[in-house]
Short mmCIF file of C-alpha atoms and ligand atoms in Angstrom, two decimals:
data_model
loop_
_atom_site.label_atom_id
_atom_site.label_comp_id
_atom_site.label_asym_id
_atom_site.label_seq_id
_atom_site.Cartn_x
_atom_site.Cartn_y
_atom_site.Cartn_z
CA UNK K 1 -1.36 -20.17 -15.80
CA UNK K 2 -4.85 -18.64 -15.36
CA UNK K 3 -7.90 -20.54 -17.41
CA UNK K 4 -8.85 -18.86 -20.58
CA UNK K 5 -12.11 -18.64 -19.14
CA UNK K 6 -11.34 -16.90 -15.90
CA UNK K 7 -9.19 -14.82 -18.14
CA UNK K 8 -11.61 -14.09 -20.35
CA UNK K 9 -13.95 -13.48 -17.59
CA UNK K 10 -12.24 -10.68 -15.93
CA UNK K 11 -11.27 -9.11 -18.79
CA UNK K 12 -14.45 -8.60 -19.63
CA UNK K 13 -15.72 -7.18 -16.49
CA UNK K 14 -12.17 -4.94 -16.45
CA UNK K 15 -14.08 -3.90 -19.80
CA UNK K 16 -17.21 -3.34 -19.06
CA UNK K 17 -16.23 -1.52 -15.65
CA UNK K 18 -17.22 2.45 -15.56
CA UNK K 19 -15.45 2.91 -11.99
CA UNK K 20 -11.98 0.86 -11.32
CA UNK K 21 -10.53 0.24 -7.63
CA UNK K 22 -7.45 -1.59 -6.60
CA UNK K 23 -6.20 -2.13 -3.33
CA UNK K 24 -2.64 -3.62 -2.65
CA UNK K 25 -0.58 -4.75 0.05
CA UNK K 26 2.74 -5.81 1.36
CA UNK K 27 2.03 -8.93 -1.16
CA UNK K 28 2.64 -7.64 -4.13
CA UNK K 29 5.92 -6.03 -2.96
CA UNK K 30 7.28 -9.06 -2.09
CA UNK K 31 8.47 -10.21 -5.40
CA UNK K 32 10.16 -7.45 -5.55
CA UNK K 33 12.68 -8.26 -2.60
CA UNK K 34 10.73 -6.59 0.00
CA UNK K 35 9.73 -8.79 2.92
CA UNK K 36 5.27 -8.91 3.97
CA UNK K 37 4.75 -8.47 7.63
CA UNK K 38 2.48 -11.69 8.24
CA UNK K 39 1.73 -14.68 5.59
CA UNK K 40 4.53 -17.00 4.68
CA UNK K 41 8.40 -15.82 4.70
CA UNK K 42 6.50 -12.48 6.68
CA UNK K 43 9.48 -10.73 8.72
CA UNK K 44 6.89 -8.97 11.17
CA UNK K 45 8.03 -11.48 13.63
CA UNK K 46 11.63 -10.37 13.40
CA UNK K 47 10.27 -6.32 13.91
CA UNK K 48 9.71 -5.13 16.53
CA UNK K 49 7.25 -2.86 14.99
CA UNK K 50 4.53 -2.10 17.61
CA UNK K 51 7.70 -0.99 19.68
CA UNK K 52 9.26 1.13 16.78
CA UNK K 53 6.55 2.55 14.49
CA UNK K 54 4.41 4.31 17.36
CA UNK K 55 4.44 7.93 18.13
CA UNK K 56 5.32 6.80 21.92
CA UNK K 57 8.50 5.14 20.37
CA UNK K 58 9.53 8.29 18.55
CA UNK K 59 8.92 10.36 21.18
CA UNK K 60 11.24 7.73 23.26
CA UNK K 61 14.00 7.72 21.10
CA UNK K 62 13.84 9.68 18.06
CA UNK K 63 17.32 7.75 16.58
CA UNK K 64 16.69 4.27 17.04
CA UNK K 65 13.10 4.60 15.23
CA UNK K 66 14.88 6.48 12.21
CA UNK K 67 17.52 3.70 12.33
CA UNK K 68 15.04 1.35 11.85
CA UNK K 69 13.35 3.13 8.97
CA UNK K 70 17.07 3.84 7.59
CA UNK K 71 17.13 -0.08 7.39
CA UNK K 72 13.90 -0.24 5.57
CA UNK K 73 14.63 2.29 3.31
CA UNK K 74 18.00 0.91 1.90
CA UNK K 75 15.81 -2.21 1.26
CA UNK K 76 13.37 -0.17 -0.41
CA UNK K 77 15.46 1.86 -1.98
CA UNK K 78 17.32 -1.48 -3.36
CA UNK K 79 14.19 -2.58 -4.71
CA UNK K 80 12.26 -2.30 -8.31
CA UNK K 81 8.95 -2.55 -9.24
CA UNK K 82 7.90 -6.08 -10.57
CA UNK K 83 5.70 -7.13 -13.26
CA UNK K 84 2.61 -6.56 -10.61
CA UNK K 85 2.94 -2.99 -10.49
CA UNK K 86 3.75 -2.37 -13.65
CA UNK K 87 0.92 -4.03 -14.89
CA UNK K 88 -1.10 -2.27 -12.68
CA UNK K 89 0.21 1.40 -14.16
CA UNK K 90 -0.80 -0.61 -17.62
CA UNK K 91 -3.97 -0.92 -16.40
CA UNK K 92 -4.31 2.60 -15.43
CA UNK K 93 -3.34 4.26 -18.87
CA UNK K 94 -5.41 1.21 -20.50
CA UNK K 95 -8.59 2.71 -18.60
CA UNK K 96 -6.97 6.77 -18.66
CA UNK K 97 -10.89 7.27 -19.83
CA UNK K 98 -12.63 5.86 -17.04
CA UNK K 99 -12.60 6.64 -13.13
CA UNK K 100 -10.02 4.37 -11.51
CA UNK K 101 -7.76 4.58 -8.18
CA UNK K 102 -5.06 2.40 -6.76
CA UNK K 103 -4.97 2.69 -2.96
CA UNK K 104 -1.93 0.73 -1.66
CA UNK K 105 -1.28 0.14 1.96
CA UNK K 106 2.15 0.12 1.08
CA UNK K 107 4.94 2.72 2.36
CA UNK K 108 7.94 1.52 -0.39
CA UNK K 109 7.01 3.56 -2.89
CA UNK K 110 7.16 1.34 -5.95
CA UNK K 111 3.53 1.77 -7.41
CA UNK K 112 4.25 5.47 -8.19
CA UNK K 113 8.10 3.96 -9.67
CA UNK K 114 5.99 1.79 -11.74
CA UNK K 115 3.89 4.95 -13.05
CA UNK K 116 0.45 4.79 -11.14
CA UNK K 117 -0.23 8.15 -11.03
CA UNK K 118 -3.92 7.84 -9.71
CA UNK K 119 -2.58 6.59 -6.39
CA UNK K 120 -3.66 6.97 -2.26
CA UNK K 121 -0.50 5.48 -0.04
CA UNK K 122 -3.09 4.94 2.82
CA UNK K 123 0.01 4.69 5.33
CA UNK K 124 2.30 7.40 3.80
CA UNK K 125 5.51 6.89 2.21
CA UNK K 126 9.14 5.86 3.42
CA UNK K 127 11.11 8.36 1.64
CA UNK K 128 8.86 10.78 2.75
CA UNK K 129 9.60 13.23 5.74
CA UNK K 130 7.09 15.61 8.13
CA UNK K 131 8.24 17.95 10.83
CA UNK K 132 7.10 17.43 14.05
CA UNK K 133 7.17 21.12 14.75
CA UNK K 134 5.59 22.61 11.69
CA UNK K 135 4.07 19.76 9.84
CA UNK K 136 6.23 20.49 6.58
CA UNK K 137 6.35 17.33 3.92
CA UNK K 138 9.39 16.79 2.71
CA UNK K 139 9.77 14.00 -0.33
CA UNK K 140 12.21 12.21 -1.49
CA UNK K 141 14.24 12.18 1.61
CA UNK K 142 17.98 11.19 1.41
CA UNK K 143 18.69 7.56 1.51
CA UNK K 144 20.58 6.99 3.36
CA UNK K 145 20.54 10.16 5.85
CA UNK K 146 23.67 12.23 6.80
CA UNK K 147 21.66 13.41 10.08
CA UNK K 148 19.18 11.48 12.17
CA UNK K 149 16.75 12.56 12.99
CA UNK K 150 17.06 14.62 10.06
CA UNK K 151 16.06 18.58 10.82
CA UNK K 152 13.25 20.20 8.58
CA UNK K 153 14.59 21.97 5.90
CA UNK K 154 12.08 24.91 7.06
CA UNK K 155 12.57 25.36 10.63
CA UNK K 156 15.23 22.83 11.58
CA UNK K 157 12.81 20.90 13.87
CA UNK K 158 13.35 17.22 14.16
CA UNK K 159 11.30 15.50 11.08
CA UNK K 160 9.32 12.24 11.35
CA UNK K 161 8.31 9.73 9.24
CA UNK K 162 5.32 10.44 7.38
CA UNK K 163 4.08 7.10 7.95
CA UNK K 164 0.69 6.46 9.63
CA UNK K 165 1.91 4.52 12.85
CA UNK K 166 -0.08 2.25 15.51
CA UNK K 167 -2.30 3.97 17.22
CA UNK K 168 -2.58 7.31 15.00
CA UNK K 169 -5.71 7.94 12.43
CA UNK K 170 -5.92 8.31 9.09
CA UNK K 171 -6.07 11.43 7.30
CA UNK K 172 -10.45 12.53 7.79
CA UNK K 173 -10.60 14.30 4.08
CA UNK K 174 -8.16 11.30 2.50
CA UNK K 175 -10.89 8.35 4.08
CA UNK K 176 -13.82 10.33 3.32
CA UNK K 177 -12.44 10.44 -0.54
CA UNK K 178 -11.25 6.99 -0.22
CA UNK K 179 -14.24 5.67 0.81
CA UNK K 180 -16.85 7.71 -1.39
CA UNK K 181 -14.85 6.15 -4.61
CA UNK K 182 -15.01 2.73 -2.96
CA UNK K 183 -18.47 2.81 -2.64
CA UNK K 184 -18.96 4.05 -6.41
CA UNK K 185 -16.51 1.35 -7.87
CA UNK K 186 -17.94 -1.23 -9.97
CA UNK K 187 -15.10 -3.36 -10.46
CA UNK K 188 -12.31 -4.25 -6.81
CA UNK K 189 -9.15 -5.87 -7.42
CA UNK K 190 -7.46 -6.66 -3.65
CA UNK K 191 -4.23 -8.04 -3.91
CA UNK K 192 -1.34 -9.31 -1.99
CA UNK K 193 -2.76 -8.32 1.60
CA UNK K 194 -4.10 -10.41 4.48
CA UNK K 195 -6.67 -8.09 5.42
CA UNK K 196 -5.86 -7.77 8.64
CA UNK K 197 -5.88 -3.84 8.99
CA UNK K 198 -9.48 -2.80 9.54
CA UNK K 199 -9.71 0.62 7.53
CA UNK K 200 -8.20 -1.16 4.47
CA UNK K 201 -10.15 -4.18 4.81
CA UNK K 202 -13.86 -1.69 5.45
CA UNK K 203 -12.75 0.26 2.20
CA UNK K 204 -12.48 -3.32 0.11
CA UNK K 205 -15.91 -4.25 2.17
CA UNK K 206 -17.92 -0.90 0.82
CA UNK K 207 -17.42 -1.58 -2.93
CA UNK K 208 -18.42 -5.33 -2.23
CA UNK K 209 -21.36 -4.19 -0.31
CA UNK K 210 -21.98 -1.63 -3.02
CA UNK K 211 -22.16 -4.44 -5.19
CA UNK K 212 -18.24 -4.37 -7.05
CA UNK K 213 -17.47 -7.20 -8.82
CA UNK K 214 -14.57 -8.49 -6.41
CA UNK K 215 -10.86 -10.45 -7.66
CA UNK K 216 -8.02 -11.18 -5.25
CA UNK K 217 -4.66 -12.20 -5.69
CA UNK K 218 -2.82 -13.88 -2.73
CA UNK K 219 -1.12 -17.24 -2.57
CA UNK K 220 -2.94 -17.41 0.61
CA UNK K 221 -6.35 -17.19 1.53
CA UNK K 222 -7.04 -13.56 3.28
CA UNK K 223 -9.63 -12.41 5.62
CA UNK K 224 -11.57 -10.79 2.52
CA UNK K 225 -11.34 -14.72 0.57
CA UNK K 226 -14.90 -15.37 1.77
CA UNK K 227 -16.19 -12.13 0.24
CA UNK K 228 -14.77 -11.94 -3.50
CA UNK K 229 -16.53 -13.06 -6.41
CA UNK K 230 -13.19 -14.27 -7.74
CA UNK K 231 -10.08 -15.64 -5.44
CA UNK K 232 -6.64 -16.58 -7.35
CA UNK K 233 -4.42 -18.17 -5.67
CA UNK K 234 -1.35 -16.98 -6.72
CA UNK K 235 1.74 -13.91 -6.98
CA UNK K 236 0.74 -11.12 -8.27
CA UNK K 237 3.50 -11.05 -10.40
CA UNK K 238 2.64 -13.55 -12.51
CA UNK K 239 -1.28 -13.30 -12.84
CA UNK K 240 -1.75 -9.44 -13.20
CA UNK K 241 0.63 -9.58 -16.57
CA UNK K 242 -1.76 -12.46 -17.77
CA UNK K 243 -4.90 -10.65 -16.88
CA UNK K 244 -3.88 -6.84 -17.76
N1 APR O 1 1.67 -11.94 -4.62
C1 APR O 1 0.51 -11.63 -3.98
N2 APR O 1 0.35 -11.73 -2.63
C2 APR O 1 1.41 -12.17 -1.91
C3 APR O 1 2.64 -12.52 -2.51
C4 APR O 1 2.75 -12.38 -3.92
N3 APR O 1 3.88 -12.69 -4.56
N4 APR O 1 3.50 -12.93 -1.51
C5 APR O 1 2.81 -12.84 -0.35
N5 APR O 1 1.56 -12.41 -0.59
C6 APR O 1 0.48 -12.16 0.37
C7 APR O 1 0.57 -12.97 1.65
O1 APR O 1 -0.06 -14.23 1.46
C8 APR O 1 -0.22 -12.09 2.62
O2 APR O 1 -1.59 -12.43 2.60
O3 APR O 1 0.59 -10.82 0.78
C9 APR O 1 -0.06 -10.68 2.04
C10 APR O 1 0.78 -9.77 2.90
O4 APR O 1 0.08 -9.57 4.10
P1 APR O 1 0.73 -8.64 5.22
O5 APR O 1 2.16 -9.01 5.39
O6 APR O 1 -0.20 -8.68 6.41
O7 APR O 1 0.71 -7.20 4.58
P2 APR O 1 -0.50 -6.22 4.47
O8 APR O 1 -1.79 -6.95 4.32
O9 APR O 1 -0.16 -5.24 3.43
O10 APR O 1 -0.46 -5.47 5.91
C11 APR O 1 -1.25 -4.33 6.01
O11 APR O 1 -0.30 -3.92 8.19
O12 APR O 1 1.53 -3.78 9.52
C12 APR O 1 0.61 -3.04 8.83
O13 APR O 1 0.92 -0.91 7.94
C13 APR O 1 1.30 -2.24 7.77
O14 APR O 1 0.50 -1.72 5.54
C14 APR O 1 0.71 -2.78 6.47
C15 APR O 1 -0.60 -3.35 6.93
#
C-alpha cells in the first residue's frame, strides 16, 4: 500500500498539473500476461529479436519474421488490459480539460483497449500492417493470418509489420510532437520500463530537464531512478488504482 502522504502528495501535483505526460513500457503489460524483454521473468533472452525484428531479417525471410509476430500476437491478442491501463484511461477523462498524452513504447495494443484515446505507440502496433510497396496502413490485422506474409489489401504487395524495428528511425513529425509536449509537461509519470531505449528515455529526460515533477513505477530500479522526484517500487497494477 502507498503512504497517505505520498498519496496525497501526488495527487496533488496530478491536481495542480496544467500539462500531463505518461510514458509506459513493457512493465505495465506484464500483469497482463504479456512477458517484458529485460528486468525479472524478461523473455528477451529467449527472442531472438535483433535477428527477427530488423528490416535485414524481413528482407531475409519475410515468413519466419511474420511467424514470429503471429506468436506474439496470439499472446497479445489473449491478453486484457489490467488495472494499470485502465487507470491510466481514468486518468485521462479525469484531466479531459487539461493537456495530457500517454506515449507507450508498447506494440500490444492494450492502452487504446483500455480507452486512452490521447495516445503515441512510439514503436507502432502489432495488429497493425504497412505495405512494403505502397506504404498503405492497414489496422486491425487478422489474428491469426490466413496468408503470410499477408498481401496489401491495395496493391497485393507483401505487408510488414508496422513496428519500428532495430536499426530504423522514428517517425521526424511524430518525435518533433513528442518531444515539444515533453518539454511543456509539468507533471511525468514513467512506468514499467527500464529505460534502456534512448529516444524514450531523452523524451522522459526533456520534461525533467524542463523542470516536470517526475513519478516512476517499476519493481526495479530503471536507468531514469536517479532522475525522478518520486520512485515506487512496485506493479503498476496495484499503485496506479491507489493513486488515480
Ligand atoms: N509494473 C511495473 N513495471 C514492471 C512490472 C509491473 N508489474 N513488471 C516488470 N516491470 C518493469 C521491469 O522491472 C522493467 O524495468 O518493466 C520494465 C520492462 O523493461 P523492458 O522489458 O526493458 O521493456 P521496455 O523498457 O518497455 O523496453 C523498451 O525495448 O526491445 C525494445 O521496442 C522494445 O519497446 C521495447 C523497448
Amino acid at each position: 500500500m502507498l503512504s497517505p502522504d505520498i498519496k496525497n502528495e501526488i495527487s496533488q501535483k496530478i491536481i495542480a498539473s496544467r500539462q500531463i505526460a505518461i510514458l509506459t513500457g513493457a512493465g505495465i503489460s506484464a500483469e497482463s500476461g504479456i512477458p517484458t524483454f529485460r528486468g525479472n521473468g524478461g523473455h528477451w533472452k529467449n527472442f531472438r529479436a535483433e535477428e527477427l525484428a530488423t528490416p535485414d531479417a524481413f528482407r531475409r525471410d519475410p515468413k519466419l519474421v511474420w511467424e514470429w509476430y503471429e506468436m506474439r500476437r496470439s499472446i497479445c491478442k489473449k491478453s486484457l488490459p489490467n488495472p494499470g491501463h485502465i487507470a491510466i484511461a481514468e486518468l485521462e477523462k479525469q484531466n479531459s480539460s487539461k493537456k495530457f498524452h500517454l506515449f507507450t513504447q508498447n506494440v500490444d495494443g492494450l492502452h487504446r483497449q483500455a480507452g486512452s484515446k490521447k495516445l503515441t505507440e512510439l514503436h507502432g502496433n502489432i495488429f497493425t500492417g504497412r505495405c512494403t510497396k505502397c506504404n498503405h496502413i492497414e489496422e486491425n490485422l487478422d489474428t491469426p493470418l490466413s496468408t503470410l506474409p499477408p498481401p496489401c489489401p491495395q496493391c497485393s504487395s507483401p505487408m510488414r509489420p508496422h513496428i519500428l524495428w532495430f536499426g530504423e528511425t522514428y517517425d521526424p513529425k511524430m518525435l518533433e510532437n513528442s518531444i515539444e509536449f515533453l518539454r511543456n509537461s509539468d507533471l511525468i509519470l514513467i512506468i514499467g520500463t527500464s529505460g534502456q531505449v534512448t529516444v524514450p528515455v531523452y523524451l522522459a529526460q526533456e520534461a525533467i530537464q524542463a523542470g516536470a515533477f517526475s513519478v516512476e513505477i517499476n519493481p526495479e530500479e530503471s536507468t531514469l531512478t536517479s532522475s525522478v522526484d518520486i520512485s515506487l517500487r512496485g506493479k503498476s497494477g496495484e499503485i496506479l488504482p491507489q493513486i488515480i
